[in-house]
């Protein structure tokens, strides 16, 4: 149970930095994959047992950079009936 609380605390700290739990999940997954493929950690790993802990620390310490992109829907550039001519009966 203490391990779960530890991860919950790290998640909340990282979430305060990222401000979007879905973006945080994507950042975590992508960075963990990079570490597993041999990428160098950007923080001191002393006392950190898992790749996830390393990534949480990297986020909280501001070592990772990311940028949000504006989607077409947010920008109001999408046609409302873009599927109007779509025929899936074939």
Coordinates of C-alpha atoms in Angstrom, one line a residue:
X1 CA 0.0 0.0 0.0
X2 CA 2.9 2.4 0.7
X3 CA 4.2 1.9 -2.8
X4 CA 0.8 2.9 -4.3
X5 CA 0.7 6.0 -2.1
X6 CA 4.3 6.9 -3.3
X7 CA 3.2 6.6 -7.0
X8 CA 0.0 8.6 -6.3
X9 CA 2.1 11.4 -4.7
X10 CA 4.5 11.5 -7.6
X11 CA 1.6 11.6 -10.0
X12 CA 0.0 14.5 -8.2
X13 CA 3.3 16.4 -8.2
X14 CA 3.8 15.8 -11.9
X15 CA 0.2 16.7 -12.6
X16 CA 0.7 20.1 -10.9
X17 CA 3.5 20.7 -13.5
X18 CA 1.7 19.4 -16.6
X19 CA -1.9 20.4 -15.7
X20 CA -3.5 17.7 -17.9
X21 CA -3.7 14.1 -16.8
X22 CA -4.1 12.8 -20.3
X23 CA -1.0 14.7 -21.5
X24 CA 0.8 13.5 -18.4
X25 CA 0.0 9.9 -19.3
X26 CA 1.3 10.3 -22.8
X27 CA 4.4 12.0 -21.6
X28 CA 5.0 9.2 -19.1
X29 CA 4.5 6.4 -21.6
X30 CA 6.7 8.0 -24.3
X31 CA 9.5 8.9 -22.0
X32 CA 9.5 5.5 -20.3
X33 CA 9.7 3.9 -23.8
X34 CA 12.7 6.1 -24.5
X35 CA 14.4 5.1 -21.3
X36 CA 13.8 1.4 -21.9
X37 CA 15.5 1.9 -25.3
X38 CA 18.6 3.3 -23.7
X39 CA 18.0 7.1 -23.4
X40 CA 20.0 8.7 -20.7
X41 CA 18.0 9.9 -17.6
X42 CA 17.9 13.7 -17.2
X43 CA 18.0 13.5 -13.4
X44 CA 20.0 11.8 -10.7
X45 CA 18.6 8.2 -10.5
X46 CA 20.0 7.5 -7.0
X47 CA 17.1 6.0 -5.0
X48 CA 14.8 5.7 -8.0
X49 CA 13.7 2.1 -8.6
X50 CA 11.7 2.3 -11.9
X51 CA 11.6 4.2 -15.2
X52 CA 8.3 5.7 -14.1
X53 CA 9.9 7.2 -11.0
X54 CA 12.7 8.7 -13.2
X55 CA 10.1 10.3 -15.5
X56 CA 8.1 11.7 -12.7
X57 CA 11.2 13.3 -11.3
X58 CA 12.2 14.6 -14.7
X59 CA 8.8 16.3 -15.1
X60 CA 8.7 17.8 -11.6
X61 CA 12.3 19.1 -11.9
X62 CA 11.4 20.7 -15.3
X63 CA 13.9 18.6 -17.3
X64 CA 11.4 17.5 -20.0
X65 CA 10.1 19.9 -22.6
X66 CA 6.8 19.4 -24.4
X67 CA 4.4 21.6 -26.3
X68 CA 0.7 21.5 -26.7
X69 CA -0.7 21.8 -30.2
X70 CA -4.0 23.4 -31.1
X71 CA -6.3 20.9 -32.8
X72 CA -8.5 21.8 -35.8
X73 CA -11.6 21.6 -33.6
X74 CA -10.1 24.1 -31.1
X75 CA -9.1 26.4 -33.9
X76 CA -12.5 26.3 -35.4
X77 CA -11.1 25.2 -38.8
X78 CA -13.0 21.9 -39.2
X79 CA -16.1 21.6 -41.4
X80 CA -19.2 20.6 -39.5
X81 CA -20.3 18.0 -42.1
X82 CA -16.9 16.7 -43.3
X83 CA -18.4 13.2 -43.4
X84 CA -21.4 14.3 -45.6
X85 CA -20.1 12.6 -48.7
X86 CA -18.7 9.5 -47.0
X87 CA -20.3 6.3 -48.2
X88 CA -19.4 3.2 -46.2
X89 CA -21.9 0.8 -47.9
X90 CA -19.3 -0.7 -50.3

